[in-house]
Short mmCIF file of C-alpha atoms in Angstrom, two decimals:
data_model
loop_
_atom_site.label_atom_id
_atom_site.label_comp_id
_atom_site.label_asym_id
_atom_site.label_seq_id
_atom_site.Cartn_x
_atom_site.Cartn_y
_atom_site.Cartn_z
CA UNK A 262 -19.77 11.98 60.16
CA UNK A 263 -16.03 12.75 60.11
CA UNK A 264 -15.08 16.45 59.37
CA UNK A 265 -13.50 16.60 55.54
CA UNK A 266 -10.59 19.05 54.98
CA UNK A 267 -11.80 21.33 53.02
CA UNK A 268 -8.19 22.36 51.27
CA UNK A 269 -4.87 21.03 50.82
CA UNK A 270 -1.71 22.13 48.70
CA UNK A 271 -0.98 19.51 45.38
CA UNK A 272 2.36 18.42 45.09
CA UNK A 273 3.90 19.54 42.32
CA UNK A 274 6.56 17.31 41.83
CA UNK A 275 7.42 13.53 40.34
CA UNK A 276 7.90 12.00 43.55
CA UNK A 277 8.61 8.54 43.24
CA UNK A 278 8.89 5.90 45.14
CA UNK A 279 12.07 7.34 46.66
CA UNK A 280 13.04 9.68 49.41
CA UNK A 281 13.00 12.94 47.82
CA UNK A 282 16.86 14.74 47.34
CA UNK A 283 17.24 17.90 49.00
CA UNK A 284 19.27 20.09 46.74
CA UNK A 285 22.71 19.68 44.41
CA UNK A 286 26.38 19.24 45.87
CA UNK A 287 27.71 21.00 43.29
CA UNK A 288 29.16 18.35 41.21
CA UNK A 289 30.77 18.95 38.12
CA UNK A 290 29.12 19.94 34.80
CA UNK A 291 31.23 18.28 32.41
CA UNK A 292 32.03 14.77 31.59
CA UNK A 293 36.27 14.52 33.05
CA UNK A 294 38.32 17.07 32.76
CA UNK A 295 40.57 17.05 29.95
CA UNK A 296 43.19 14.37 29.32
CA UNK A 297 42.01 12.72 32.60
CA UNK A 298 40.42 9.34 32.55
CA UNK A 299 36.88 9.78 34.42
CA UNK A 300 33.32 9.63 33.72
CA UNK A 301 30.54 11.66 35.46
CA UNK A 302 28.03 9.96 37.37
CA UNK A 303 24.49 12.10 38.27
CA UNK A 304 22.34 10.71 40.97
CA UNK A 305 19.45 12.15 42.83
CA UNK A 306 21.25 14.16 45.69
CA UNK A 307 20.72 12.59 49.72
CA UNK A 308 19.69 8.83 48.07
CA UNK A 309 21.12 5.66 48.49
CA UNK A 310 22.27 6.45 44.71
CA UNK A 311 24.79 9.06 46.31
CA UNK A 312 25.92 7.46 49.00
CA UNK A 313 26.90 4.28 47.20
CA UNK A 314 28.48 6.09 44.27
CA UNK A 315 30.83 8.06 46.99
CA UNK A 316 31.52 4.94 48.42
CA UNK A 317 32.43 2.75 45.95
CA UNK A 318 34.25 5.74 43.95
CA UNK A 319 37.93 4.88 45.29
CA UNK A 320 37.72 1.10 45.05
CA UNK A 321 36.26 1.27 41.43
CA UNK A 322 39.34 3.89 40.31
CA UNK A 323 42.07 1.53 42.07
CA UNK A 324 40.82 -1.19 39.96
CA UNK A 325 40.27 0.56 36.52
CA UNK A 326 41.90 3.71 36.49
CA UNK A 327 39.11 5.68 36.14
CA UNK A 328 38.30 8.65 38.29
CA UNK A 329 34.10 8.91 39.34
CA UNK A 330 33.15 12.12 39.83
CA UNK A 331 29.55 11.99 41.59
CA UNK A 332 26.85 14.77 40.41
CA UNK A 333 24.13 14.81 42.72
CA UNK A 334 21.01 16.72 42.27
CA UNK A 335 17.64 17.16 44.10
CA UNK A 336 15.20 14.59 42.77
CA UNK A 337 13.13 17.81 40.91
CA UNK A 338 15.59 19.09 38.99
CA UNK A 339 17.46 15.92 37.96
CA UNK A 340 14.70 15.12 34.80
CA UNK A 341 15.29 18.78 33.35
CA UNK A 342 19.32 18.44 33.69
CA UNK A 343 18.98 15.40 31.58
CA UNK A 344 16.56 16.83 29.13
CA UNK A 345 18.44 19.82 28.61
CA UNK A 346 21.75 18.23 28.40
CA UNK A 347 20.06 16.01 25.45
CA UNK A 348 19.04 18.65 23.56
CA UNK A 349 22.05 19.97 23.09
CA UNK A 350 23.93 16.94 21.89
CA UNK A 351 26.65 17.32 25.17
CA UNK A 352 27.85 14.57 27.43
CA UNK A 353 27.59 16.40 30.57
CA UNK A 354 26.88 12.78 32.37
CA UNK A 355 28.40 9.04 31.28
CA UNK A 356 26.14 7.49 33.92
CA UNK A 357 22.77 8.42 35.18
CA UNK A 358 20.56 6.92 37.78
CA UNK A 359 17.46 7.30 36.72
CA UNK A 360 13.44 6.85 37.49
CA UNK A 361 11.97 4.32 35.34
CA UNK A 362 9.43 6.64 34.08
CA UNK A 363 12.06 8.72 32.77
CA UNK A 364 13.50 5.86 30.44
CA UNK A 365 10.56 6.40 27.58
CA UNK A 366 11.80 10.00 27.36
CA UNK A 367 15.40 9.48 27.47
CA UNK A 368 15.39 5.96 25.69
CA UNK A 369 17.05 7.16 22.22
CA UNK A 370 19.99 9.10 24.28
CA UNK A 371 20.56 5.59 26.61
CA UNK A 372 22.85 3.10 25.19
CA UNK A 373 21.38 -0.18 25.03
CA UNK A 374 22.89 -3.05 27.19
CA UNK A 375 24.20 -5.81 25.45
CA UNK A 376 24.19 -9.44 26.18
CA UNK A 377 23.53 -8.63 29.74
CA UNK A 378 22.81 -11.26 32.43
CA UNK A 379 19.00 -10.65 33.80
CA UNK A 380 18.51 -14.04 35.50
CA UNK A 381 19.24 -12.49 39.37
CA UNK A 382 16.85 -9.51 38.28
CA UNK A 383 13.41 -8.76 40.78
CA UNK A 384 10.63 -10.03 39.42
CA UNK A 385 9.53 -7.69 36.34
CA UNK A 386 12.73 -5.96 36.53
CA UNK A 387 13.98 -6.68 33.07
CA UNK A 388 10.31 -5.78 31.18
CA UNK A 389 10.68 -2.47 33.28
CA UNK A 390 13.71 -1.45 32.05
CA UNK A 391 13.26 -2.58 28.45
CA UNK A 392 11.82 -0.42 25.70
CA UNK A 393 11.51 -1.74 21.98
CA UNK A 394 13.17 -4.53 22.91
CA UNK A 395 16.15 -3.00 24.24
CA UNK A 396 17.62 -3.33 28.55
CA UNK A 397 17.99 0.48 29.31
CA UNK A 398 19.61 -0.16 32.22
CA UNK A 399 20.99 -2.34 35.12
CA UNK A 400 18.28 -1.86 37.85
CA UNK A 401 19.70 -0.30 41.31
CA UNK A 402 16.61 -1.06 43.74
CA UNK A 403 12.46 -1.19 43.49
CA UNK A 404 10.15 -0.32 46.13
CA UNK A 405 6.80 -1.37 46.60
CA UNK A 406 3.75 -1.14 49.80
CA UNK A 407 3.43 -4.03 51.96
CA UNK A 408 1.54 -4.61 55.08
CA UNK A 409 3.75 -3.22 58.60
CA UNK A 410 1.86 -3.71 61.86
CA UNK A 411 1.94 -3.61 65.52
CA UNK A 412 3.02 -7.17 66.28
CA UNK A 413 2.46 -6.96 70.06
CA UNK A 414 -1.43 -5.62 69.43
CA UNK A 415 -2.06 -7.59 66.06
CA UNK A 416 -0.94 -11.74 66.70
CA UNK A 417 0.67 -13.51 64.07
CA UNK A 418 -2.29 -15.59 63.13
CA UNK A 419 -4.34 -13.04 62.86
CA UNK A 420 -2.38 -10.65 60.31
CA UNK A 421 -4.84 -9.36 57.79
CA UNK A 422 -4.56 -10.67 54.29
CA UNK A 423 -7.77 -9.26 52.32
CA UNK A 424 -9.72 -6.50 52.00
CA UNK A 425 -12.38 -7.62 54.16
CA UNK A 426 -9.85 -8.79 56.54
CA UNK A 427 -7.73 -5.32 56.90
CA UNK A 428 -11.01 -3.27 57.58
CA UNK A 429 -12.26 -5.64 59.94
CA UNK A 430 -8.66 -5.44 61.72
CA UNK A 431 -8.50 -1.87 61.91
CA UNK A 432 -12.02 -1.38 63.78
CA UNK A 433 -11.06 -4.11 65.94
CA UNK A 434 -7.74 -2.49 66.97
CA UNK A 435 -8.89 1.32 66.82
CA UNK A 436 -9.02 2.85 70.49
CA UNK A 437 -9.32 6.30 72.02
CA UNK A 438 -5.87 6.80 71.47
CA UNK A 439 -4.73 4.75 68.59
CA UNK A 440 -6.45 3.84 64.73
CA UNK A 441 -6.30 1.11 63.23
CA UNK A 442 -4.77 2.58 59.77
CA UNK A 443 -4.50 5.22 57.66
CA UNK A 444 -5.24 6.22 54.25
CA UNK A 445 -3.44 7.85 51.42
CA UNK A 446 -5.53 10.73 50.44
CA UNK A 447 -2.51 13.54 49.30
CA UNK A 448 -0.15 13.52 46.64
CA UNK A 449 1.80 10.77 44.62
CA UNK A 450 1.15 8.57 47.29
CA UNK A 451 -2.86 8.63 47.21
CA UNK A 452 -1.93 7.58 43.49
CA UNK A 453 0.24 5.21 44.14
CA UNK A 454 -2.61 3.86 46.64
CA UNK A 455 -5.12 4.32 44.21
CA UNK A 456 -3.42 1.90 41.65
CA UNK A 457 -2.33 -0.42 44.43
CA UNK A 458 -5.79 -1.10 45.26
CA UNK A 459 -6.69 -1.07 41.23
CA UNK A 460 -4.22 -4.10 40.65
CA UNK A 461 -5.97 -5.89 43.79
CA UNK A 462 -9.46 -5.46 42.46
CA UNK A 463 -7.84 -7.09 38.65
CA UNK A 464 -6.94 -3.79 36.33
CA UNK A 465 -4.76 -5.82 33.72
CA UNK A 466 -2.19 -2.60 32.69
CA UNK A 467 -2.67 0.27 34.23
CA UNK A 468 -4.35 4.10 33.23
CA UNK A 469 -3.94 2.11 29.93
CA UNK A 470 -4.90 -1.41 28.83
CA UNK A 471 -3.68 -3.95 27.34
CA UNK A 472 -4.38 -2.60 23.83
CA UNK A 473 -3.10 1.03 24.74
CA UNK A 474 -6.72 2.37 25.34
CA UNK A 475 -6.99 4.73 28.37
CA UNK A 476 -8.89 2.86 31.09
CA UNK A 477 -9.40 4.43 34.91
CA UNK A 478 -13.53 3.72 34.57
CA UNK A 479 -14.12 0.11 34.67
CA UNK A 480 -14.79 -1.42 37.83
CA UNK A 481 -11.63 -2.50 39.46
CA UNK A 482 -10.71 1.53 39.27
CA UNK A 483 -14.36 2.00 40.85
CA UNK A 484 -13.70 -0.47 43.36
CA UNK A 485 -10.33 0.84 44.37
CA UNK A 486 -11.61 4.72 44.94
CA UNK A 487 -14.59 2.86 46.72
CA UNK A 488 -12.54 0.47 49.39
CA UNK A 489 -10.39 3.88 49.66
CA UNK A 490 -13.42 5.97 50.67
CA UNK A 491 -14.79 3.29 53.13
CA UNK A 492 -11.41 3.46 55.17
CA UNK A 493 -11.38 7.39 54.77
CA UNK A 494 -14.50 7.95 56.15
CA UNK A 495 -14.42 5.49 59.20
CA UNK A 496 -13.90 5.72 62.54
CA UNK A 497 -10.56 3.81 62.52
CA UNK A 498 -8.70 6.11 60.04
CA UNK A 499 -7.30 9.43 61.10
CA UNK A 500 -9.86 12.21 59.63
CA UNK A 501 -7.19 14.25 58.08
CA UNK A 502 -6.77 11.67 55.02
CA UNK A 503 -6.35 14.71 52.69
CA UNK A 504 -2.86 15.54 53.77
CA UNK A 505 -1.39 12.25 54.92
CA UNK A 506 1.04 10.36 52.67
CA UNK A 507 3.54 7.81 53.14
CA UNK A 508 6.07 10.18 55.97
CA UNK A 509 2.82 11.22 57.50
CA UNK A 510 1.59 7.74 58.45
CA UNK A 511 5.15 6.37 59.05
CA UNK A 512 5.32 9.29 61.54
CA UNK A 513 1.57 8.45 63.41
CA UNK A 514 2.98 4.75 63.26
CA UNK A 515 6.49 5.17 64.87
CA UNK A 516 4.25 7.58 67.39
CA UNK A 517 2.06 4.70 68.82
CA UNK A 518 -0.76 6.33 67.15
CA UNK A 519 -1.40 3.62 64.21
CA UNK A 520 -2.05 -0.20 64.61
CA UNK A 521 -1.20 -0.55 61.23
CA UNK A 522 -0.10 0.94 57.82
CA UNK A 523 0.35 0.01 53.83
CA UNK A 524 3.67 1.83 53.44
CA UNK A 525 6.54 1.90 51.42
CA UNK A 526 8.81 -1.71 52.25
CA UNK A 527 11.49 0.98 53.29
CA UNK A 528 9.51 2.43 56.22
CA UNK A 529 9.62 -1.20 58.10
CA UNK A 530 12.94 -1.33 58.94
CA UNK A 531 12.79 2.46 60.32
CA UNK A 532 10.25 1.53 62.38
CA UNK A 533 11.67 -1.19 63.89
CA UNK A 534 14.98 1.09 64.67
CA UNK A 535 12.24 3.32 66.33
CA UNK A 536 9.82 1.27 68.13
CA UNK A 537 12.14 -2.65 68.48
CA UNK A 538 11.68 -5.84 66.75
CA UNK A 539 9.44 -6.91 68.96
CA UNK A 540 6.33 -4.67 68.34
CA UNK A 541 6.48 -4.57 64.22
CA UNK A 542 5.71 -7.07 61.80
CA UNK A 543 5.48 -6.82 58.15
CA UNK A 544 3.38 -9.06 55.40
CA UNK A 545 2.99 -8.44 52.00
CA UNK A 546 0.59 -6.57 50.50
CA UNK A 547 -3.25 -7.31 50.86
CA UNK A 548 -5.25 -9.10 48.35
CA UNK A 549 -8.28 -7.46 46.30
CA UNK A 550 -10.82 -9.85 44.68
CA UNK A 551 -8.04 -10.62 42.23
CA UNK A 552 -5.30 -11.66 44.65
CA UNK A 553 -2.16 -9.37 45.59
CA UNK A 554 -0.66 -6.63 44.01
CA UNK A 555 1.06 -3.62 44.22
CA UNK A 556 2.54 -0.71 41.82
CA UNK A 557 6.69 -0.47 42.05
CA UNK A 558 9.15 2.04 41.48
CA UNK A 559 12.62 0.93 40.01
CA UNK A 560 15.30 2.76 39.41
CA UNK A 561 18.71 2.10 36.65
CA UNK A 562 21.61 2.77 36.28
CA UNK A 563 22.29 4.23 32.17
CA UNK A 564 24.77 4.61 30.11
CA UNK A 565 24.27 7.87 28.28
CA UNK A 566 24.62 7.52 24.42
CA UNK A 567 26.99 10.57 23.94
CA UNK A 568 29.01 8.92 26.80
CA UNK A 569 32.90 10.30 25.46
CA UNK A 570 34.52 7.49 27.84
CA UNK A 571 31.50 5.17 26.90
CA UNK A 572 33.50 1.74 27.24
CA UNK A 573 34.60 2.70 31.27
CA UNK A 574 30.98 4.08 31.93
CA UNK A 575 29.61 0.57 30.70
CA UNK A 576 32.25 -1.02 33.22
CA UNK A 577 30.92 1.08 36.03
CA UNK A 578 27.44 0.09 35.68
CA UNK A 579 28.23 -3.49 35.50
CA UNK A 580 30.10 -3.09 38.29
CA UNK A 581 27.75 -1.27 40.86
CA UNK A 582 25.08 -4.19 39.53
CA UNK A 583 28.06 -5.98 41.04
CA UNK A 584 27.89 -4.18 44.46
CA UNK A 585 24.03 -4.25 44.45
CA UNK A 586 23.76 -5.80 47.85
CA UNK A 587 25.66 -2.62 49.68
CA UNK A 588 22.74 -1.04 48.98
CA UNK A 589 21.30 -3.08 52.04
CA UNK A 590 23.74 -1.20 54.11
CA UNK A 591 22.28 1.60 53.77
CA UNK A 592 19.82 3.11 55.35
CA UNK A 593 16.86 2.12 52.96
CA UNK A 594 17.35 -1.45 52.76
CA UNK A 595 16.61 -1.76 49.38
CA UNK A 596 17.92 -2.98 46.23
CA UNK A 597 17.74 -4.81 42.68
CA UNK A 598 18.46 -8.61 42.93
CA UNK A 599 16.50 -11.62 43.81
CA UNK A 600 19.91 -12.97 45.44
CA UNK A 601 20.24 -9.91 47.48
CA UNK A 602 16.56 -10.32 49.04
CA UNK A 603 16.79 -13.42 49.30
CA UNK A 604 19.71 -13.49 51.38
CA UNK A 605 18.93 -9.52 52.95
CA UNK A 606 15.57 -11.50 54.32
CA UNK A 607 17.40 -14.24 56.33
CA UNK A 608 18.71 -11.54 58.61
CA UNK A 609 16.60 -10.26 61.52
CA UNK A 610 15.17 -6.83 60.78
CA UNK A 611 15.50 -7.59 57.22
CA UNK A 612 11.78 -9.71 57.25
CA UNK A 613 10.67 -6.53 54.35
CA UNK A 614 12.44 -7.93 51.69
CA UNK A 615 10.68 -11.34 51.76
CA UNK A 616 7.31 -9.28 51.61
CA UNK A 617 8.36 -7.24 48.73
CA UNK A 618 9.63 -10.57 47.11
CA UNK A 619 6.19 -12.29 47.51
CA UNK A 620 4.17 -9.16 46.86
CA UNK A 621 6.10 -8.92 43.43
CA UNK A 622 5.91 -12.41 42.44
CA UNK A 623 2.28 -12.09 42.24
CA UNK A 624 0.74 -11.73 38.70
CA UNK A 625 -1.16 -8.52 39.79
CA UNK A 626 1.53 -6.43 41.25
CA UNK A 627 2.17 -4.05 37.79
CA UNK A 628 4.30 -0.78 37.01
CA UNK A 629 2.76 2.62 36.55
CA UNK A 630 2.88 3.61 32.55
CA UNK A 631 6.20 3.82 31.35
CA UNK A 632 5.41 6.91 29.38
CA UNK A 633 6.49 10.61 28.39
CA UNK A 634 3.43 11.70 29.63
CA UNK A 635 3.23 10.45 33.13
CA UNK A 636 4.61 13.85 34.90
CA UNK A 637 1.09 15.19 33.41
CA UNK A 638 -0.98 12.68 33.65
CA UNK A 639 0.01 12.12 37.46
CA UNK A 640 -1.20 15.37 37.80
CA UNK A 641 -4.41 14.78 36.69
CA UNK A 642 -4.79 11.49 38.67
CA UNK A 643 -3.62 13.17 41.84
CA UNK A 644 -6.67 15.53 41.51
CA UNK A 645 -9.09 12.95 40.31
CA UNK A 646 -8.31 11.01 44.46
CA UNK A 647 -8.19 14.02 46.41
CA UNK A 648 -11.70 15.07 44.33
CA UNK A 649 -13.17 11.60 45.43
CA UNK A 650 -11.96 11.71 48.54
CA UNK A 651 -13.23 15.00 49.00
CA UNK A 652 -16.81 14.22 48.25
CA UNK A 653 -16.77 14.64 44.74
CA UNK A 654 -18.89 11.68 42.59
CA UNK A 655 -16.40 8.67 42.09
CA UNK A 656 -17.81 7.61 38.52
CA UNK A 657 -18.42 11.58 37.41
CA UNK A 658 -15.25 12.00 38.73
CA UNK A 659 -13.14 9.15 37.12
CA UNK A 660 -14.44 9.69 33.61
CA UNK A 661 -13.88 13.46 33.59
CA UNK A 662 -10.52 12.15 34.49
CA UNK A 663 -10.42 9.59 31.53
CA UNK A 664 -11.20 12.23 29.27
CA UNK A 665 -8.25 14.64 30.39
CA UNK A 666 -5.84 11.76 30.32
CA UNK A 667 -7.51 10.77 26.75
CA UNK A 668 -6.43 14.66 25.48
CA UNK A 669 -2.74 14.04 27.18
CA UNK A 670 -2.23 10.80 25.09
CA UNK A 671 1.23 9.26 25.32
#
């Protein structure tokens, strides 16, 4: 019997699907100064939202005019700085880059886009980003898990593409000195993995169906904790589960110390700079007894309602949906458009984006609940997987987590 940890710290935060920022640069407060032709641009601070908006900032004001000044804030604090700004009826921001779980908060202070051209969108892009019938936002990247593995221990025929097929993998590849995967057990990722594996097994919406009923009980949700708890408590999985998310694994991967891994599409092309092309591989995401599927996390770009320079701020977002592909220059390798996989995945070191585009395609890959609520009910969720994977009863444990969720509402 493996030894369970017996504590670990919660994370406290809305981690997405995104590298977390690391703190403000100190950009300005206000939206221009006065008399001065700008609009004021808040992105999460060290993201590939920052990096592109410095970029692009001189080219954009030598073709309009218009000066960007970039506020960048730590990932934590950028959902308050909106909410407070909001509530006070100022324009601190013309633009904001923005979490798609934020956009059901924030959708009455977001100008709606009009007539906008969705047809180069990633799959499910446009339903993400549209509330009431209304496109929030032009999307900047998604992320999603897919399969990366040790291509020199795993052969190409032999990649694992089911349930059945991954565990049997990993026990087949697990030595003294290396496992054959890992497992999610801490955090927003353990969610994240959670509802990955829910989608697989054929939840149709997820934490609430279809009719808007709270659902984390019926059996693909039992299923998921249960194929979770088979790979935490064998052999082949590291026994520390309970504190291992997505940098964790990445880091017992890039070590030598993991065969394989379902990370983040991001991750693969680190780990190739780390270990060479030739020893990792990437597939999309395994298939569940309903077929493939996988939870995403888009970002937009917004147009802020009380915008005062409204008409230059809309011309800025068109225009970085313009300049989506530079966002494969950076170091994520990530972005927004079907084009910009599509052509991203016919470069070498690139192979993630054709996984992402096949593990979206598929009718079971599905967004976490675009609601006000989700910061709380995350909470919940995240202690309802570390309680299973602790030892806790899955089914006592899943409806006491229903009910919780049930009092939360929308």
């Amino acid at each position: 019997m493996k030894k369970r940890v017996l504590s670990i710290l919660l994370a406290a935060t809305m981690v997405g699907s995104m590298v977390a920022g690391c703190g403000s640069s100190g950009g300005s407060s206000g939206s221009g100064d006065s008399g001065e032709n700008s609009i004021t641009v808040l992105v999460e601070s060290g993201s590939p939202a920052e990096a592109l908006a410095n970029e692009t900032a001189a080219d954009f004001e030598a073709e309009t005019g218009c000066k960007v000044i970039v506020d960048a804030v730590a990932y934590t604090g950028m959902y308050d700085k909106l909410s407070t700004e909001i509530q006070s009826g100022q324009s601190a921001h013309d633009v904001a880059c923005m979490d798609f779980v934020w956009l059901a908060s924030f959708a009455d202070a977001i100008e709606p886009l009009q007539n906008a051209d969705t047809s180069d969108f990633l799959p499910t892009l446009e339903e993400n980003g549209t509330i009431d019938g209304k496109l929030l936002g032009y999307p900047m990247w998604t992320n999603c898990k897919i399969l990366i593995y040790r291509k020199d221990i795993i052969p190409e025929d032999q990649v694992p593409k089911t349930w059945d097929e991954y565990k049997a993998m990993a026990e087949k590849v697990s030595t003294d000195d290396m496992y054959g995967t890992t497992v999610f057990g801490g955090g927003f990722d353990a969610v994240c993995s959670f509802l990955d594996f829910a989608c697989q097994a054929g939840a149709e919406g997820l934490i609430f169906d279809k009719d808007g009923n709270v659902d984390i009980t019926s059996q693909p949700y039992v299923d998921a904790m249960d194929f979770m708890l088979e790979m935490a408590n064998a052999d082949y999985s590291p026994s520390d589960f309970l504190a291992t998310e997505a940098t964790e694994s990445q880091e017992l991967f890039t070590n030598g110390k993991v065969a394989m891994q379902l990370n983040w599409s991001h991750q693969y092309p680190a780990a190739v700079e780390t270990l060479g092309a030739d020893k990792v591989g990437c597939a999309p995401m395994i298939a569940g007894s309903a077929g493939i599927g996988a939870t995403k996390g888009p970002w937009y770009q917004c147009v802020m309602k009380n915008s005062s320079n409204k008409e230059m701020a809309l011309k800025y977002v068109e225009y970085m949906y313009d300049h989506n592909a530079e966002y494969m220059d950076l170091t994520l390798k990530i972005a927004g458009r079907t084009s910009v996989y599509e052509e991203a995945g016919k470069e070498p070191g690139n192979e993630h984006t054709t996984a992402v585009l096949e593990t979206l395609k598929s009718p079971q890959s599905q967004s976490i609940p675009m609601v006000p609520t989700w910061a709380q009910i995350q909470e919940v969720l995240i202690g309802m997987v570390e309680s299973c994977l602790g030892g806790a009863d899955v089914n006592n444990t899943l409806e006491s987590a229903q009910t919780e969720i049930e009092a939360i509402g929308k």
